[in-house]
XYZ file of C-alpha atoms in Angstrom:
335
model
C 155.429 -104.834 123.705
C 153.587 -108.125 123.614
C 152.536 -110.815 126.025
C 152.008 -114.425 125.085
C 148.818 -116.323 125.816
C 147.738 -119.929 125.647
C 145.242 -120.157 122.817
C 144.807 -123.914 122.498
C 145.283 -126.965 124.741
C 145.237 -130.701 124.154
C 146.319 -133.927 125.789
C 146.599 -137.619 125.025
C 147.037 -140.644 127.279
C 147.226 -144.311 126.232
C 144.120 -146.465 126.583
C 145.943 -149.067 128.684
C 145.033 -148.488 132.355
C 147.363 -150.009 134.960
C 145.884 -150.107 138.454
C 147.669 -150.523 141.756
C 146.251 -154.051 141.931
C 147.829 -154.780 138.534
C 151.215 -153.720 139.898
C 150.770 -155.910 142.978
C 150.989 -158.913 140.632
C 154.444 -157.788 139.496
C 155.994 -156.655 142.786
C 155.475 -156.715 146.532
C 153.080 -153.802 146.879
C 149.385 -153.099 147.276
C 146.779 -150.450 146.634
C 146.765 -149.130 150.205
C 150.576 -148.760 150.301
C 150.671 -146.814 147.024
C 147.712 -144.556 147.749
C 148.925 -143.731 151.250
C 152.338 -142.571 149.992
C 151.453 -141.002 146.640
C 147.691 -140.647 146.214
C 147.884 -142.623 142.958
C 145.179 -145.141 142.094
C 146.074 -145.906 138.473
C 148.220 -144.752 135.590
C 148.452 -145.275 131.822
C 151.159 -147.383 130.172
C 151.876 -147.567 126.470
C 151.460 -151.011 124.929
C 154.717 -151.920 123.224
C 154.660 -151.314 119.500
C 151.975 -148.633 119.651
C 152.705 -145.115 120.915
C 156.036 -143.360 121.317
C 156.979 -140.139 123.089
C 156.749 -138.364 119.741
C 153.478 -139.911 118.585
C 151.756 -139.037 121.869
C 153.065 -135.491 121.552
C 151.758 -135.265 118.000
C 148.285 -136.435 119.055
C 148.128 -133.851 121.841
C 149.446 -131.148 119.493
C 146.788 -131.816 116.856
C 144.057 -131.240 119.445
C 145.721 -128.051 120.697
C 146.114 -126.704 117.150
C 142.475 -127.429 116.323
C 141.256 -125.700 119.486
C 143.546 -122.733 118.866
C 142.114 -122.473 115.341
C 145.664 -122.095 114.085
C 146.897 -123.891 110.979
C 150.072 -125.914 111.405
C 151.718 -123.705 108.779
C 151.248 -120.714 111.088
C 153.481 -122.283 113.750
C 156.788 -120.405 113.912
C 158.640 -122.547 116.453
C 158.375 -125.840 118.373
C 159.496 -126.478 121.964
C 159.363 -130.113 123.135
C 159.952 -131.025 126.795
C 160.742 -134.622 127.749
C 163.157 -136.862 129.641
C 162.182 -139.894 127.534
C 162.957 -139.110 123.878
C 162.482 -141.729 121.188
C 166.172 -141.553 120.292
C 169.326 -140.607 122.200
C 169.536 -138.049 119.379
C 167.951 -136.313 117.555
C 165.355 -135.059 119.999
C 161.595 -135.303 119.433
C 161.128 -131.658 118.435
C 162.243 -132.328 114.870
C 160.247 -135.559 114.768
C 157.080 -133.612 115.644
C 157.913 -131.095 112.902
C 158.186 -133.993 110.452
C 155.073 -135.853 111.610
C 152.875 -132.744 111.588
C 154.226 -131.627 108.219
C 155.168 -128.209 109.577
C 157.486 -126.127 107.414
C 161.176 -125.912 108.325
C 160.777 -123.916 111.531
C 163.117 -124.221 114.483
C 162.610 -127.034 116.988
C 164.046 -126.955 120.494
C 164.237 -129.841 122.970
C 164.032 -129.063 126.704
C 165.545 -131.535 129.183
C 164.310 -130.270 132.527
C 162.328 -133.317 133.548
C 159.440 -132.553 135.918
C 159.777 -128.801 135.433
C 160.219 -129.230 131.675
C 156.860 -127.796 130.651
C 157.288 -124.722 132.853
C 160.719 -124.121 131.328
C 159.332 -124.724 127.824
C 156.471 -122.239 128.285
C 158.952 -119.694 129.624
C 161.107 -120.103 126.496
C 158.092 -119.756 124.197
C 156.884 -116.731 126.147
C 160.204 -114.943 125.764
C 160.358 -115.602 122.030
C 156.876 -114.153 121.618
C 157.492 -111.181 123.927
C 160.632 -110.287 121.983
C 158.645 -110.241 118.731
C 160.753 -113.017 117.195
C 157.850 -115.460 116.856
C 154.066 -115.146 116.890
C 152.840 -118.738 117.331
C 154.802 -121.360 119.282
C 153.812 -125.006 119.795
C 154.828 -126.309 123.231
C 154.658 -130.033 124.023
C 155.370 -132.112 127.113
C 155.381 -135.876 126.528
C 156.719 -138.856 128.453
C 156.975 -142.606 127.965
C 158.190 -143.898 131.317
C 156.806 -147.415 131.373
C 159.406 -148.983 129.073
C 162.246 -147.897 131.357
C 161.009 -148.759 134.840
C 162.200 -151.544 137.126
C 158.900 -153.384 137.461
C 160.078 -155.567 140.346
C 159.997 -155.242 144.120
C 163.491 -153.734 143.941
C 162.194 -150.765 141.958
C 158.722 -150.375 143.439
C 159.385 -147.077 145.255
C 159.822 -145.373 141.881
C 157.975 -147.587 139.413
C 154.548 -147.254 141.049
C 154.679 -143.486 140.615
C 155.189 -142.917 136.893
C 152.846 -143.050 133.914
C 152.804 -142.226 130.202
C 151.078 -139.357 128.405
C 151.390 -136.053 126.582
C 150.017 -132.524 126.713
C 150.380 -129.565 124.354
C 149.713 -125.854 124.237
C 149.722 -123.287 121.454
C 151.062 -119.931 122.616
C 150.349 -116.875 120.522
C 150.848 -113.110 120.638
C 148.632 -111.041 122.935
C 148.605 -107.268 122.469
C 146.945 -106.621 125.854
C 149.836 -106.901 128.330
C 147.440 -107.266 131.259
C 146.518 -110.718 129.885
C 148.409 -113.909 129.131
C 151.717 -114.911 130.687
C 152.570 -112.207 133.209
C 155.898 -113.631 134.359
C 157.982 -116.793 134.639
C 160.463 -117.760 137.340
C 163.111 -120.474 136.926
C 165.697 -121.955 139.303
C 168.128 -124.848 139.657
C 170.317 -126.455 142.327
C 172.657 -128.941 140.686
C 174.352 -130.004 143.906
C 171.464 -132.456 144.407
C 171.453 -133.801 140.834
C 171.965 -137.448 141.779
C 169.149 -137.498 144.359
C 166.618 -137.897 141.531
C 168.316 -139.268 138.468
C 168.876 -141.934 135.849
C 172.642 -142.293 135.493
C 172.906 -144.665 132.529
C 173.008 -144.889 129.618
C 175.212 -141.834 129.482
C 178.631 -141.014 128.098
C 179.829 -140.079 131.584
C 178.808 -143.465 133.005
C 180.183 -145.956 130.484
C 181.389 -146.424 126.975
C 178.572 -147.269 124.587
C 180.102 -150.701 123.983
C 179.861 -151.422 127.719
C 176.223 -150.324 127.781
C 175.441 -153.048 125.243
C 177.124 -155.708 127.395
C 174.480 -157.614 129.373
C 176.860 -159.311 131.836
C 176.218 -156.852 134.688
C 172.574 -157.679 135.399
C 172.723 -156.082 138.859
C 173.562 -152.623 137.518
C 170.585 -150.527 138.635
C 171.943 -147.308 137.105
C 169.743 -148.043 134.082
C 166.658 -147.436 136.207
C 165.456 -144.173 137.783
C 166.643 -143.508 141.334
C 164.906 -141.219 143.816
C 165.774 -140.317 147.383
C 162.081 -139.936 148.156
C 162.135 -138.206 151.552
C 164.899 -135.802 150.520
C 163.080 -134.883 147.299
C 159.794 -134.385 149.174
C 161.384 -132.046 151.739
C 163.011 -129.938 149.033
C 159.907 -129.938 146.833
C 157.538 -128.472 149.408
C 159.995 -125.654 150.167
C 160.800 -124.798 146.550
C 157.163 -125.026 145.412
C 156.166 -122.504 148.056
C 159.089 -120.179 147.335
C 158.638 -120.021 143.588
C 154.869 -119.533 143.772
C 155.337 -116.624 146.183
C 158.076 -115.209 143.957
C 155.665 -115.091 141.037
C 152.843 -113.597 143.064
C 155.035 -110.894 144.591
C 156.485 -110.003 141.195
C 152.964 -109.160 140.061
C 151.842 -107.586 143.355
C 149.448 -110.443 144.044
C 148.670 -112.642 147.052
C 147.712 -116.333 147.407
C 144.100 -115.198 147.760
C 144.225 -113.913 144.175
C 144.840 -117.404 142.775
C 141.858 -118.825 140.918
C 143.584 -122.028 139.834
C 146.903 -123.581 140.846
C 148.127 -126.344 138.548
C 151.040 -128.029 140.332
C 153.260 -130.624 138.732
C 151.686 -133.964 139.585
C 154.608 -135.511 141.460
C 152.877 -136.678 144.613
C 149.421 -135.811 145.924
C 150.909 -135.252 149.386
C 153.149 -132.464 148.030
C 150.174 -130.755 146.368
C 148.137 -131.043 149.551
C 150.974 -129.580 151.627
C 151.287 -126.572 149.297
C 147.509 -126.122 149.196
C 147.322 -126.031 152.989
C 150.298 -123.670 153.270
C 148.649 -121.129 150.964
C 145.160 -121.599 152.419
C 143.656 -122.626 149.086
C 140.357 -124.470 148.727
C 139.905 -127.656 146.716
C 138.360 -125.527 143.956
C 141.602 -123.528 143.662
C 143.916 -126.497 143.067
C 143.637 -129.103 140.317
C 145.042 -132.603 140.810
C 144.740 -135.627 138.551
C 147.697 -137.704 139.732
C 145.149 -140.198 141.075
C 144.313 -141.224 137.504
C 147.589 -140.745 135.615
C 150.467 -140.931 138.080
C 153.473 -138.697 137.531
C 153.843 -138.001 133.809
C 156.777 -135.626 134.382
C 156.911 -132.950 131.631
C 153.407 -133.940 130.502
C 151.743 -133.597 133.904
C 151.060 -129.846 133.918
C 149.701 -129.617 130.340
C 147.491 -132.677 130.890
C 146.135 -131.231 134.159
C 145.732 -127.733 132.702
C 143.814 -129.123 129.731
C 141.509 -131.182 131.946
C 140.883 -128.210 134.225
C 140.064 -126.017 131.226
C 137.785 -128.689 129.719
C 135.928 -128.929 133.037
C 135.297 -125.162 133.060
C 137.611 -124.630 136.031
C 139.821 -122.204 134.072
C 137.964 -119.202 132.656
C 138.721 -115.856 131.039
C 140.118 -113.408 133.574
C 141.239 -116.116 136.023
C 144.665 -115.987 137.625
C 146.291 -119.321 136.831
C 149.561 -120.425 138.418
C 151.695 -123.274 137.063
C 154.422 -124.606 139.346
C 156.850 -127.516 139.201
C 159.812 -129.068 140.991
C 161.901 -132.012 139.915
C 165.154 -133.642 138.920
C 168.148 -131.397 138.630
C 167.000 -130.050 141.011
C 165.071 -127.584 138.862
C 161.903 -125.695 139.678
C 159.799 -122.839 138.380
C 156.470 -121.061 138.171
C 154.386 -119.306 135.535
C 151.827 -116.627 136.411
C 149.025 -116.311 133.840
C 146.025 -114.022 133.540
C 143.747 -116.217 131.441
């Protein structure tokens, strides 16, 4: 029997900082309004013609590989989580394989949006636990800024999201008291349209209609979110899935050394922190600086926490996410 463990971490965000004041020049909003509702002060946006979802993922992966002290040729499998691929198909997993010059290993794309990285780590963990693979590269990368409605009409969503990528190298751990102890995944598709982007999609229109510009008022090309409904569901599901993971391993909230929640909204993180009685030192948030980077948010935050010395050997680390689908999950790790 094996466990998997995270051996290397890396992240990349674009240099272009977009503040709340910058957005106020594009839409009817202001810094106070955004911070009060989300906790976000600024985010990063890709400058057109520079980074892509894949290229950001590659940059984060190179750092993770270097820190893991694992050669790219030792990678057995790639799992790439994103809702913003470079192409409709193929997915970015194979593009990363090409750009990194990794041999012809398998590449899997995960489309679970905000919980994408949690799902991706769970997949990698199971492959390693089964003995099928030894070293798996897991990436979460998002390029939101090119697809947002940057007008007053879209402000409720567009102020939230940012661009960036994070990566982790998971490898075999012989000591089953260490590494990924368990993963817990759920979905509730009845609420799929409450947080969604309907078009372009084969169920919405024919491709020829998608290319027709006559319907300029069609907002189905922009993300939609029923904010209050999502918030109410998120705080419940976050709490449930964290407790599920703790109970599975006969642990309590007091055993948590570091909770890395998906960076959806600072108010959600604060609600969960208060519910579990955790101190500021037990929860890591960076949404203030990067906004919601969806599948990239947990690996970026986990990397920053580790770089800051907030995640150490022997610590109990909990990853948790909730998002579109609805999908949600948690990962319990003994670092």
